[in-house]
CSV table of C-alpha atoms in Angstrom, one decimal:
chain,number,residue,atom,x,y,z
T,23,MET,CA,-40.8,-61.1,-27.1
T,24,SER,CA,-41.7,-63.4,-29.9
T,25,THR,CA,-41.2,-62.0,-33.4
T,26,ASP,CA,-42.7,-65.1,-35.2
T,27,ASN,CA,-45.8,-63.2,-36.6
T,28,ARG,CA,-44.2,-59.9,-37.0
T,29,THR,CA,-42.7,-58.2,-40.1
T,30,LYS,CA,-38.9,-57.9,-40.0
T,31,TRP,CA,-37.2,-54.8,-41.4
T,32,GLU,CA,-33.4,-54.5,-41.7
T,33,VAL,CA,-31.2,-51.4,-42.0
T,34,ASP,CA,-30.0,-50.6,-45.6
T,35,PRO,CA,-26.6,-49.3,-44.8
T,36,SER,CA,-26.0,-47.9,-48.3
T,37,HIS,CA,-29.0,-45.5,-47.8
T,38,SER,CA,-28.5,-44.7,-44.1
T,39,GLU,CA,-26.1,-42.6,-42.0
T,40,VAL,CA,-25.2,-42.2,-38.3
T,41,GLN,CA,-23.8,-38.8,-37.2
T,42,PHE,CA,-22.9,-37.2,-34.0
T,43,LYS,CA,-22.1,-33.6,-33.1
T,44,ALA,CA,-20.0,-32.2,-30.2
T,45,LYS,CA,-19.1,-28.7,-29.2
T,46,HIS,CA,-15.4,-27.9,-29.6
T,47,LEU,CA,-13.9,-25.1,-27.5
T,48,VAL,CA,-17.5,-23.9,-26.9
T,49,ILE,CA,-17.3,-21.9,-30.2
T,50,SER,CA,-17.8,-24.5,-32.9
T,51,THR,CA,-19.2,-27.9,-33.6
T,52,VAL,CA,-17.4,-31.0,-34.8
T,53,THR,CA,-19.4,-33.6,-36.7
T,54,GLY,CA,-18.5,-37.3,-36.8
T,55,THR,CA,-20.0,-40.3,-38.5
T,56,PHE,CA,-20.0,-44.0,-37.9
T,57,LYS,CA,-19.5,-45.9,-41.2
T,58,SER,CA,-20.5,-49.4,-40.0
T,59,PHE,CA,-23.8,-50.2,-38.3
T,60,ASN,CA,-26.7,-52.5,-38.5
T,61,GLY,CA,-30.2,-52.9,-37.0
T,62,GLU,CA,-33.6,-54.2,-37.3
T,63,MET,CA,-37.2,-53.3,-36.6
T,64,TYR,CA,-40.2,-55.6,-36.1
T,65,THR,CA,-43.7,-54.4,-36.8
T,66,GLU,CA,-47.2,-55.7,-37.0
T,67,GLY,CA,-47.6,-55.6,-40.8
T,68,ASP,CA,-47.0,-51.9,-41.8
T,69,LYS,CA,-48.1,-50.6,-38.4
T,70,LEU,CA,-45.2,-48.7,-36.8
T,71,ASP,CA,-46.8,-48.0,-33.4
T,72,ASN,CA,-45.3,-50.4,-30.9
T,73,ALA,CA,-42.6,-51.6,-33.3
T,74,THR,CA,-39.5,-53.0,-31.6
T,75,VAL,CA,-36.0,-51.7,-32.6
T,76,ASN,CA,-32.4,-52.8,-32.0
T,77,PHE,CA,-29.3,-51.1,-33.5
T,78,THR,CA,-25.6,-51.7,-33.2
T,79,ILE,CA,-22.7,-49.3,-34.2
T,80,ASP,CA,-19.1,-50.4,-34.8
T,81,VAL,CA,-17.0,-47.9,-32.8
T,82,LYS,CA,-13.9,-48.5,-34.9
T,83,SER,CA,-15.8,-47.1,-37.9
T,84,LEU,CA,-15.8,-43.6,-36.3
T,85,ASP,CA,-14.7,-40.9,-38.7
T,86,THR,CA,-14.4,-37.1,-38.0
T,87,ASN,CA,-12.2,-36.3,-41.1
T,88,ALA,CA,-9.2,-36.0,-38.8
T,89,SER,CA,-7.2,-39.2,-38.1
T,90,ASP,CA,-5.5,-37.9,-34.9
T,91,ARG,CA,-8.9,-36.9,-33.4
T,92,ASP,CA,-10.4,-40.3,-34.6
T,93,ASN,CA,-7.6,-42.2,-32.9
T,94,HIS,CA,-8.1,-40.1,-29.7
T,95,LEU,CA,-11.9,-40.8,-29.7
T,96,LYS,CA,-11.2,-44.5,-30.2
T,97,SER,CA,-8.7,-44.5,-27.2
T,98,ASP,CA,-9.5,-45.2,-23.6
T,99,ASP,CA,-10.0,-41.4,-23.1
T,100,PHE,CA,-13.3,-41.8,-24.9
T,101,PHE,CA,-14.8,-45.0,-26.4
T,102,ASN,CA,-12.0,-47.5,-25.8
T,103,ALA,CA,-12.8,-49.2,-29.1
T,104,GLU,CA,-10.5,-52.2,-28.3
T,105,LYS,CA,-12.3,-53.1,-25.1
T,106,HIS,CA,-15.8,-51.8,-26.1
T,107,PRO,CA,-16.1,-52.2,-29.9
T,108,GLN,CA,-19.8,-51.6,-30.1
T,109,ILE,CA,-22.4,-49.0,-29.2
T,110,LYS,CA,-25.8,-50.8,-28.7
T,111,PHE,CA,-29.4,-49.6,-28.7
T,112,ARG,CA,-31.7,-52.4,-27.4
T,113,ASP,CA,-35.3,-53.0,-26.5
T,114,GLY,CA,-36.5,-50.0,-28.4
T,115,ILE,CA,-40.2,-49.4,-28.6
T,116,LEU,CA,-41.5,-46.9,-31.2
T,117,LYS,CA,-44.6,-45.0,-30.0
T,118,GLN,CA,-46.6,-42.7,-32.3
T,119,VAL,CA,-47.0,-39.2,-31.0
T,120,LYS,CA,-48.9,-37.5,-33.9
T,121,GLY,CA,-49.0,-38.1,-37.6
T,122,ASP,CA,-45.5,-39.0,-38.7
T,123,GLU,CA,-43.9,-38.1,-35.3
T,124,TYR,CA,-42.8,-40.8,-33.0
T,125,LYS,CA,-40.8,-41.3,-29.8
T,126,LEU,CA,-38.3,-44.2,-29.6
T,127,LYS,CA,-37.5,-45.3,-26.0
T,128,GLY,CA,-34.8,-47.9,-25.4
T,129,LYS,CA,-31.6,-48.8,-23.7
T,130,LEU,CA,-28.3,-47.3,-25.0
T,131,THR,CA,-25.1,-49.0,-24.0
T,132,ILE,CA,-21.7,-47.2,-24.4
T,133,ARG,CA,-18.6,-48.6,-22.6
T,134,GLU,CA,-20.7,-51.1,-20.6
T,135,THR,CA,-22.9,-48.3,-19.2
T,136,THR,CA,-26.5,-48.7,-20.1
T,137,LYS,CA,-29.1,-45.9,-19.7
T,138,ASP,CA,-32.6,-45.4,-20.9
T,139,VAL,CA,-32.9,-42.9,-23.7
T,140,GLU,CA,-35.8,-41.3,-25.6
T,141,LEU,CA,-35.2,-40.2,-29.2
T,142,ASP,CA,-37.4,-38.2,-31.6
T,143,VAL,CA,-38.3,-40.0,-34.8
T,144,GLU,CA,-39.9,-38.6,-38.0
T,145,HIS,CA,-41.3,-41.3,-40.3
T,146,GLY,CA,-40.6,-40.3,-43.9
T,147,GLY,CA,-42.9,-42.8,-45.5
T,148,MET,CA,-42.9,-46.3,-47.1
T,149,VAL,CA,-42.4,-47.1,-50.8
T,150,THR,CA,-41.7,-50.1,-53.0
T,151,ASP,CA,-38.5,-49.5,-55.0
T,152,PRO,CA,-38.0,-50.5,-58.6
T,153,TYR,CA,-36.7,-53.9,-57.5
T,154,GLY,CA,-39.9,-54.8,-55.6
T,155,GLN,CA,-38.4,-54.2,-52.2
T,156,LYS,CA,-40.6,-52.4,-49.6
T,157,LYS,CA,-38.7,-49.6,-47.8
T,158,ALA,CA,-39.3,-47.3,-44.9
T,159,GLY,CA,-37.4,-44.1,-44.1
T,160,PHE,CA,-36.8,-42.5,-40.7
T,161,GLU,CA,-35.0,-39.5,-39.3
T,162,VAL,CA,-33.9,-40.0,-35.6
T,163,ASN,CA,-32.6,-37.2,-33.4
T,164,GLY,CA,-31.6,-37.0,-29.7
T,165,SER,CA,-28.8,-36.1,-27.3
T,166,ILE,CA,-26.9,-37.6,-24.4
T,167,ASN,CA,-24.5,-36.5,-21.8
T,168,ARG,CA,-21.2,-38.3,-22.8
T,169,LYS,CA,-19.9,-38.2,-19.2
T,170,GLU,CA,-22.8,-40.4,-18.1
T,171,TYR,CA,-21.4,-43.1,-20.4
T,172,GLY,CA,-17.8,-42.9,-19.1
T,173,LEU,CA,-16.5,-40.6,-21.9
T,174,GLN,CA,-14.8,-38.4,-19.3
T,175,TRP,CA,-11.8,-36.9,-21.0
T,176,ASN,CA,-11.5,-33.1,-21.3
T,177,ALA,CA,-9.1,-30.3,-21.0
T,178,VAL,CA,-9.4,-26.6,-20.3
T,179,THR,CA,-7.9,-23.8,-22.4
T,180,GLU,CA,-5.9,-20.9,-20.9
T,181,ALA,CA,-9.1,-18.8,-21.1
T,182,GLY,CA,-11.0,-21.4,-19.1
T,183,SER,CA,-13.0,-22.9,-22.0
T,184,VAL,CA,-13.5,-26.7,-22.1
T,185,VAL,CA,-12.2,-28.5,-25.2
T,186,VAL,CA,-15.1,-30.9,-25.7
T,187,GLY,CA,-18.7,-30.2,-24.7
T,188,ASP,CA,-20.6,-32.7,-22.6
T,189,THR,CA,-23.8,-32.8,-24.7
T,190,ILE,CA,-23.5,-35.1,-27.8
T,191,LYS,CA,-26.2,-34.7,-30.4
T,192,MET,CA,-27.2,-37.7,-32.4
T,193,HIS,CA,-28.6,-37.6,-35.9
T,194,ILE,CA,-29.5,-40.8,-37.8
T,195,ASN,CA,-31.1,-41.1,-41.2
T,196,VAL,CA,-32.1,-44.7,-41.7
T,197,GLN,CA,-33.8,-46.6,-44.5
T,198,LEU,CA,-35.2,-50.0,-43.7
T,199,VAL,CA,-35.9,-52.9,-46.1
T,200,GLN,CA,-38.8,-55.3,-45.4
T,201,LYS,CA,-37.6,-58.9,-45.1
T,202,ASP,CA,-39.7,-62.0,-45.9
């Protein structure tokens, strides 16, 4: 798709965050973040409907506030960060549902497995900051089954509970900066 006549927006990493949540022992939730990521969106002017979106996450930037757990998640039991250093969201199309509510459909790739996903998006608005930069804010939520992407490791407690839940919730707050 040609982007010659479209407006380009880039992720502002200092005003954005990428989080995930997974059940631990079925009784609690562990939250992790990815500290390094980038992405872009192309729109027709300020019109968000039918915008195209691409996003990349650096797996090695994973942080759950527990280095042993982080190292385990980066190992071959989960992401295998050495062999698969990036999570990619490609060919995303943003479709307005109602008001500031959108759906974002695209292809999510983890460990060389690509699947279609649909995410819920809330548009927070557009403003021009004190430096003259036009910015747009979004909150993105969704969930995936980790096992469908090859993140298979698990263990069972003596009581029969699994250590890690299969459903991973994603929560992304992103601020984009319009580029000339």
